Amino acid sequence: MPRACFKFALVAAVLALAVPAHAELTFSDPWLRAVPPVSPAMAGYVTLNNDGEEPVTITGVSTPAAGHTMLHDMESTGDGSRRMVHLHHLEIPAGESVSLAPGGKHLMLMKLTEVPAPGETVEICFHLKGGKDACTGFPVIRQSQTDG
């Protein structure tokens, strides 16, 4: 192998080792539950997929459609009732998925700037640790996709 090719191959190998494996967030089946036109809030659901080789940590969520957007989970209380709790972050291990679904983890869009109607799509951005955003459109539907 000529000396120049060897140096190039060596530099390429060193750079490949120096560049960390990246995390990649993708989305499956996003949707927002339609609400009456006077509602101040609505819930959103999606499966978050980490197709990368490193964990993905979601540090926040935003959309122009709402003044405030949060990740929530449901927890049981001592008396058997359930309540929503704010998730300050959500980690998705490499190669795994987390479902935001009715009755569990979900998005809450609050202080809606305008209530989106069924058939409309709302862009929602997930803010990731490290400063990157991953955004996708959430269609508004009248019922859950599992209700048929």
PDB file of C-alpha atoms in Angstrom:
ATOM      1  CA  MET A   1       0.000   0.000   0.000  1.00  0.00           C
ATOM      2  CA  PRO A   2       1.456   3.399  -0.922  1.00  0.00           C
ATOM      3  CA  ARG A   3       2.419   5.556   2.040  1.00  0.00           C
ATOM      4  CA  ALA A   4      -0.202   8.265   1.277  1.00  0.00           C
ATOM      5  CA  CYS A   5      -3.015   5.673   1.207  1.00  0.00           C
ATOM      6  CA  PHE A   6      -1.817   4.188   4.496  1.00  0.00           C
ATOM      7  CA  LYS A   7      -1.821   7.637   6.160  1.00  0.00           C
ATOM      8  CA  PHE A   8      -5.313   8.348   4.809  1.00  0.00           C
ATOM      9  CA  ALA A   9      -6.592   4.997   6.082  1.00  0.00           C
ATOM     10  CA  LEU A  10      -5.002   5.595   9.495  1.00  0.00           C
ATOM     11  CA  VAL A  11      -6.518   9.093   9.791  1.00  0.00           C
ATOM     12  CA  ALA A  12      -9.941   7.760   8.726  1.00  0.00           C
ATOM     13  CA  ALA A  13      -9.750   4.972  11.322  1.00  0.00           C
ATOM     14  CA  VAL A  14      -8.806   7.425  14.102  1.00  0.00           C
ATOM     15  CA  LEU A  15     -11.639   9.793  13.135  1.00  0.00           C
ATOM     16  CA  ALA A  16     -14.136   6.933  13.079  1.00  0.00           C
ATOM     17  CA  LEU A  17     -13.147   6.019  16.624  1.00  0.00           C
ATOM     18  CA  ALA A  18     -13.254   9.651  17.778  1.00  0.00           C
ATOM     19  CA  VAL A  19     -16.788  10.307  16.485  1.00  0.00           C
ATOM     20  CA  PRO A  20     -19.290   8.992  19.037  1.00  0.00           C
ATOM     21  CA  ALA A  21     -22.134   6.783  17.893  1.00  0.00           C
ATOM     22  CA  HIS A  22     -25.260   8.898  17.579  1.00  0.00           C
ATOM     23  CA  ALA A  23     -28.757   8.495  18.884  1.00  0.00           C
ATOM     24  CA  GLU A  24     -31.656   8.893  16.511  1.00  0.00           C
ATOM     25  CA  LEU A  25     -35.258   9.484  17.543  1.00  0.00           C
ATOM     26  CA  THR A  26     -37.979   8.415  15.130  1.00  0.00           C
ATOM     27  CA  PHE A  27     -41.749   8.314  15.513  1.00  0.00           C
ATOM     28  CA  SER A  28     -44.466   5.709  14.923  1.00  0.00           C
ATOM     29  CA  ASP A  29     -48.211   6.403  14.844  1.00  0.00           C
ATOM     30  CA  PRO A  30     -48.339   9.937  16.303  1.00  0.00           C
ATOM     31  CA  TRP A  31     -51.813  11.345  17.016  1.00  0.00           C
ATOM     32  CA  LEU A  32     -53.650  13.925  19.096  1.00  0.00           C
ATOM     33  CA  ARG A  33     -57.065  13.203  20.613  1.00  0.00           C
ATOM     34  CA  ALA A  34     -59.613  15.669  19.244  1.00  0.00           C
ATOM     35  CA  VAL A  35     -61.247  17.887  21.873  1.00  0.00           C
ATOM     36  CA  PRO A  36     -64.163  20.363  21.866  1.00  0.00           C
ATOM     37  CA  PRO A  37     -63.346  23.783  20.335  1.00  0.00           C
ATOM     38  CA  VAL A  38     -63.389  25.444  23.787  1.00  0.00           C
ATOM     39  CA  SER A  39     -60.961  22.998  25.440  1.00  0.00           C
ATOM     40  CA  PRO A  40     -57.779  24.515  26.903  1.00  0.00           C
ATOM     41  CA  ALA A  41     -55.792  21.244  26.597  1.00  0.00           C
ATOM     42  CA  MET A  42     -55.418  18.036  24.609  1.00  0.00           C
ATOM     43  CA  ALA A  43     -53.448  14.805  24.898  1.00  0.00           C
ATOM     44  CA  GLY A  44     -51.006  13.329  22.396  1.00  0.00           C
ATOM     45  CA  TYR A  45     -49.709   9.830  21.811  1.00  0.00           C
ATOM     46  CA  VAL A  46     -46.844   8.290  19.832  1.00  0.00           C
ATOM     47  CA  THR A  47     -44.276   5.517  19.942  1.00  0.00           C
ATOM     48  CA  LEU A  48     -40.781   6.981  20.284  1.00  0.00           C
ATOM     49  CA  ASN A  49     -38.081   4.816  18.702  1.00  0.00           C
ATOM     50  CA  ASN A  50     -34.365   5.143  19.379  1.00  0.00           C
ATOM     51  CA  ASP A  51     -32.794   3.803  16.193  1.00  0.00           C
ATOM     52  CA  GLY A  52     -29.313   4.859  17.278  1.00  0.00           C
ATOM     53  CA  GLU A  53     -26.480   3.322  19.244  1.00  0.00           C
ATOM     54  CA  GLU A  54     -26.672   5.665  22.255  1.00  0.00           C
ATOM     55  CA  PRO A  55     -29.525   6.473  24.670  1.00  0.00           C
ATOM     56  CA  VAL A  56     -31.814   9.374  23.752  1.00  0.00           C
ATOM     57  CA  THR A  57     -32.928  11.676  26.563  1.00  0.00           C
ATOM     58  CA  ILE A  58     -35.934  13.909  25.918  1.00  0.00           C
ATOM     59  CA  THR A  59     -35.650  17.046  28.047  1.00  0.00           C
ATOM     60  CA  GLY A  60     -38.780  18.846  26.864  1.00  0.00           C
ATOM     61  CA  VAL A  61     -41.483  19.171  24.234  1.00  0.00           C
ATOM     62  CA  SER A  62     -42.942  22.167  22.411  1.00  0.00           C
ATOM     63  CA  THR A  63     -45.419  23.127  19.712  1.00  0.00           C
ATOM     64  CA  PRO A  64     -46.645  26.441  18.333  1.00  0.00           C
ATOM     65  CA  ALA A  65     -50.200  25.150  18.971  1.00  0.00           C
ATOM     66  CA  ALA A  66     -49.858  25.386  22.766  1.00  0.00           C
ATOM     67  CA  GLY A  67     -48.482  27.817  25.300  1.00  0.00           C
ATOM     68  CA  HIS A  68     -47.163  24.917  27.368  1.00  0.00           C
ATOM     69  CA  THR A  69     -46.399  21.287  26.452  1.00  0.00           C
ATOM     70  CA  MET A  70     -45.349  18.584  28.907  1.00  0.00           C
ATOM     71  CA  LEU A  71     -44.641  14.886  29.168  1.00  0.00           C
ATOM     72  CA  HIS A  72     -46.842  13.186  31.761  1.00  0.00           C
ATOM     73  CA  ASP A  73     -47.226   9.741  33.254  1.00  0.00           C
ATOM     74  CA  MET A  74     -50.036   8.223  35.277  1.00  0.00           C
ATOM     75  CA  GLU A  75     -49.408   6.935  38.778  1.00  0.00           C
ATOM     76  CA  SER A  76     -51.597   5.156  41.290  1.00  0.00           C
ATOM     77  CA  THR A  77     -52.184   6.788  44.650  1.00  0.00           C
ATOM     78  CA  GLY A  78     -52.642   5.069  48.001  1.00  0.00           C
ATOM     79  CA  ASP A  79     -56.432   5.266  47.762  1.00  0.00           C
ATOM     80  CA  GLY A  80     -56.516   3.446  44.404  1.00  0.00           C
ATOM     81  CA  SER A  81     -57.117   6.515  42.253  1.00  0.00           C
ATOM     82  CA  ARG A  82     -54.749   7.650  39.503  1.00  0.00           C
ATOM     83  CA  ARG A  83     -53.225  11.024  38.815  1.00  0.00           C
ATOM     84  CA  MET A  84     -50.989  12.661  36.222  1.00  0.00           C
ATOM     85  CA  VAL A  85     -47.383  13.437  37.141  1.00  0.00           C
ATOM     86  CA  HIS A  86     -44.926  15.560  35.174  1.00  0.00           C
ATOM     87  CA  LEU A  87     -41.916  13.786  33.637  1.00  0.00           C
ATOM     88  CA  HIS A  88     -38.937  16.152  33.656  1.00  0.00           C
ATOM     89  CA  HIS A  89     -37.126  13.928  31.164  1.00  0.00           C
ATOM     90  CA  LEU A  90     -37.618  10.626  29.397  1.00  0.00           C
ATOM     91  CA  GLU A  91     -34.749   8.321  28.447  1.00  0.00           C
ATOM     92  CA  ILE A  92     -35.032   5.814  25.630  1.00  0.00           C
ATOM     93  CA  PRO A  93     -32.247   3.215  25.608  1.00  0.00           C
ATOM     94  CA  ALA A  94     -30.393   2.492  22.359  1.00  0.00           C
ATOM     95  CA  GLY A  95     -32.395   0.278  20.039  1.00  0.00           C
ATOM     96  CA  GLU A  96     -35.559   0.461  22.163  1.00  0.00           C
ATOM     97  CA  SER A  97     -38.939   2.202  22.019  1.00  0.00           C
ATOM     98  CA  VAL A  98     -41.215   3.933  24.514  1.00  0.00           C
ATOM     99  CA  SER A  99     -44.942   4.239  23.893  1.00  0.00           C
ATOM    100  CA  LEU A 100     -46.907   7.308  24.878  1.00  0.00           C
ATOM    101  CA  ALA A 101     -50.427   5.856  25.032  1.00  0.00           C
ATOM    102  CA  PRO A 102     -53.793   6.442  26.715  1.00  0.00           C
ATOM    103  CA  GLY A 103     -53.654   5.475  30.386  1.00  0.00           C
ATOM    104  CA  GLY A 104     -49.850   5.760  30.606  1.00  0.00           C
ATOM    105  CA  LYS A 105     -47.125   8.136  29.510  1.00  0.00           C
ATOM    106  CA  HIS A 106     -48.499  10.840  27.209  1.00  0.00           C
ATOM    107  CA  LEU A 107     -48.126  14.411  25.976  1.00  0.00           C
ATOM    108  CA  MET A 108     -50.250  17.239  27.328  1.00  0.00           C
ATOM    109  CA  LEU A 109     -50.693  20.341  25.192  1.00  0.00           C
ATOM    110  CA  MET A 110     -51.971  23.097  27.481  1.00  0.00           C
ATOM    111  CA  LYS A 111     -53.006  26.693  26.919  1.00  0.00           C
ATOM    112  CA  LEU A 112     -53.905  25.888  23.312  1.00  0.00           C
ATOM    113  CA  THR A 113     -53.432  28.912  21.063  1.00  0.00           C
ATOM    114  CA  GLU A 114     -56.190  27.555  18.805  1.00  0.00           C
ATOM    115  CA  VAL A 115     -57.881  24.172  19.129  1.00  0.00           C
ATOM    116  CA  PRO A 116     -56.891  22.072  16.097  1.00  0.00           C
ATOM    117  CA  ALA A 117     -59.800  20.308  14.401  1.00  0.00           C
ATOM    118  CA  PRO A 118     -59.978  16.634  13.423  1.00  0.00           C
ATOM    119  CA  GLY A 119     -58.036  16.129  10.199  1.00  0.00           C
ATOM    120  CA  GLU A 120     -55.521  18.883  10.944  1.00  0.00           C
ATOM    121  CA  THR A 121     -51.872  18.117  11.742  1.00  0.00           C
ATOM    122  CA  VAL A 122     -49.859  19.787  14.508  1.00  0.00           C
ATOM    123  CA  GLU A 123     -46.051  19.866  14.502  1.00  0.00           C
ATOM    124  CA  ILE A 124     -44.559  18.833  17.840  1.00  0.00           C
ATOM    125  CA  CYS A 125     -40.842  19.015  18.639  1.00  0.00           C
ATOM    126  CA  PHE A 126     -39.051  16.871  21.195  1.00  0.00           C
ATOM    127  CA  HIS A 127     -36.003  18.580  22.694  1.00  0.00           C
ATOM    128  CA  LEU A 128     -33.104  16.188  23.191  1.00  0.00           C
ATOM    129  CA  LYS A 129     -30.203  16.299  25.597  1.00  0.00           C
ATOM    130  CA  GLY A 130     -27.331  17.911  23.726  1.00  0.00           C
ATOM    131  CA  GLY A 131     -29.471  20.609  22.110  1.00  0.00           C
ATOM    132  CA  LYS A 132     -30.907  18.724  19.126  1.00  0.00           C
ATOM    133  CA  ASP A 133     -34.643  18.662  18.303  1.00  0.00           C
ATOM    134  CA  ALA A 134     -36.679  15.919  16.644  1.00  0.00           C
ATOM    135  CA  CYS A 135     -40.006  17.092  15.205  1.00  0.00           C
ATOM    136  CA  THR A 136     -42.962  15.391  13.540  1.00  0.00           C
ATOM    137  CA  GLY A 137     -46.575  16.038  12.620  1.00  0.00           C
ATOM    138  CA  PHE A 138     -49.361  14.729  14.862  1.00  0.00           C
ATOM    139  CA  PRO A 139     -52.728  14.317  13.099  1.00  0.00           C
ATOM    140  CA  VAL A 140     -55.800  15.165  15.165  1.00  0.00           C
ATOM    141  CA  ILE A 141     -58.326  12.327  15.274  1.00  0.00           C
ATOM    142  CA  ARG A 142     -61.680  11.873  17.026  1.00  0.00           C
ATOM    143  CA  GLN A 143     -60.843   8.569  18.725  1.00  0.00           C
ATOM    144  CA  SER A 144     -57.842   6.434  19.487  1.00  0.00           C
ATOM    145  CA  GLN A 145     -56.447   4.432  16.608  1.00  0.00           C
ATOM    146  CA  THR A 146     -57.069   1.263  18.597  1.00  0.00           C
ATOM    147  CA  ASP A 147     -60.796   2.049  18.991  1.00  0.00           C
ATOM    148  CA  GLY A 148     -61.354   1.382  15.268  1.00  0.00           C
TER     149      GLY A 148
END
